Short mmCIF file of C-alpha atoms in Angstrom, two decimals:
data_model
loop_
_atom_site.label_atom_id
_atom_site.label_comp_id
_atom_site.label_asym_id
_atom_site.label_seq_id
_atom_site.Cartn_x
_atom_site.Cartn_y
_atom_site.Cartn_z
CA MET A 1 -29.36 -24.21 27.90
CA GLU A 2 -31.74 -25.67 25.37
CA PHE A 3 -34.70 -24.09 23.64
CA GLN A 4 -38.11 -25.59 23.06
CA LEU A 5 -39.91 -24.34 19.98
CA THR A 6 -43.51 -23.88 21.15
CA THR A 7 -45.26 -22.33 18.13
CA ILE A 8 -44.54 -21.54 14.51
CA GLY A 9 -46.69 -18.73 13.11
CA PHE A 10 -46.79 -17.38 9.59
CA ASN A 11 -46.91 -13.59 9.06
CA TYR A 12 -48.86 -12.23 6.10
CA SER A 13 -48.81 -8.68 4.78
CA ASP A 14 -51.80 -9.49 2.57
CA ARG A 15 -53.76 -12.64 3.40
CA SER A 16 -55.71 -12.39 0.16
CA LYS A 17 -52.51 -13.27 -1.72
CA GLY A 18 -52.18 -16.40 0.42
CA ASP A 19 -48.38 -16.35 0.68
CA TYR A 20 -46.56 -15.62 3.92
CA ASP A 21 -43.83 -12.96 4.26
CA SER A 22 -42.02 -14.12 7.38
CA VAL A 23 -42.29 -16.65 10.18
CA ARG A 24 -42.54 -16.12 13.96
CA LEU A 25 -40.86 -18.70 16.18
CA ASN A 26 -42.16 -18.74 19.76
CA PHE A 27 -39.87 -20.46 22.24
CA ARG A 28 -38.91 -21.02 25.86
CA SER A 29 -35.68 -22.16 27.42
CA THR A 30 -35.13 -25.28 29.47
CA GLY A 31 -32.33 -26.40 31.74
CA GLY A 32 -30.69 -23.16 32.80
CA THR A 33 -30.26 -21.05 35.89
CA PHE A 34 -32.54 -18.44 34.33
CA ALA A 35 -35.46 -18.58 31.90
CA VAL A 36 -35.78 -17.06 28.46
CA SER A 37 -38.99 -17.02 26.46
CA GLY A 38 -40.49 -15.01 23.67
CA TYR A 39 -40.35 -14.95 19.91
CA ILE A 40 -38.16 -14.06 16.97
CA ASP A 41 -39.20 -13.35 13.41
CA ILE A 42 -37.23 -15.03 10.65
CA THR A 43 -37.36 -14.65 6.90
CA LYS A 44 -39.16 -17.00 4.58
CA ASP A 45 -35.79 -18.22 3.27
CA GLN A 46 -34.48 -18.89 6.79
CA TYR A 47 -37.61 -20.91 7.52
CA LYS A 48 -37.26 -22.95 4.33
CA ASP A 49 -33.56 -23.60 5.05
CA ALA A 50 -34.29 -24.79 8.60
CA ALA A 51 -37.56 -26.65 7.97
CA GLY A 52 -37.49 -30.06 9.58
CA ASP A 53 -34.24 -29.44 11.47
CA VAL A 54 -34.78 -28.62 15.15
CA ASP A 55 -31.09 -27.76 15.61
CA LYS A 56 -31.24 -25.13 12.87
CA PHE A 57 -34.31 -23.56 14.47
CA ALA A 58 -32.51 -23.54 17.84
CA ASP A 59 -29.53 -21.80 16.22
CA LEU A 60 -31.83 -19.13 14.76
CA ILE A 61 -33.43 -18.61 18.18
CA LYS A 62 -30.01 -18.28 19.86
CA GLN A 63 -28.88 -15.84 17.20
CA GLY A 64 -32.02 -13.75 17.73
CA ILE A 65 -31.49 -13.68 21.50
CA VAL A 66 -27.85 -12.61 21.15
CA THR A 67 -28.84 -9.89 18.69
CA ALA A 68 -31.43 -8.57 21.16
CA ILE A 69 -28.98 -8.71 24.10
CA ASN A 70 -26.46 -6.72 22.07
CA GLY A 71 -28.95 -3.88 21.78
CA ASP A 72 -30.79 -4.43 18.51
CA GLU A 73 -34.40 -3.43 19.14
CA THR A 74 -35.82 -5.94 16.68
CA THR A 75 -36.38 -9.63 17.31
CA LYS A 76 -35.45 -10.62 13.78
CA ALA A 77 -32.65 -13.15 13.34
CA GLU A 78 -29.96 -11.99 10.89
#
C-alpha cells in the first residue's frame, strides 16, 4: 500500500507571531484492498527533517496510522 500526500497545512497557536507550531499531513492510500485517508499532525522538527523527501513523509504517515490502530487517540506521529 502506498500513500499519497494530498495537503500540507501549517498549524499556528498565534498567527500574529507568524511561526508555525506543527504541521498537518493530509493523505489517502492507493493500491490496497482497503482505503485509508485522513491526517496526522507532526512536529516542526519532523517536518524539517522530512522536507523534500516523499519517502520520509510516507514513513511518518504509516507511523501515525499504526499508532492510531494501536489505540492512541491522537493522530500525532511519534
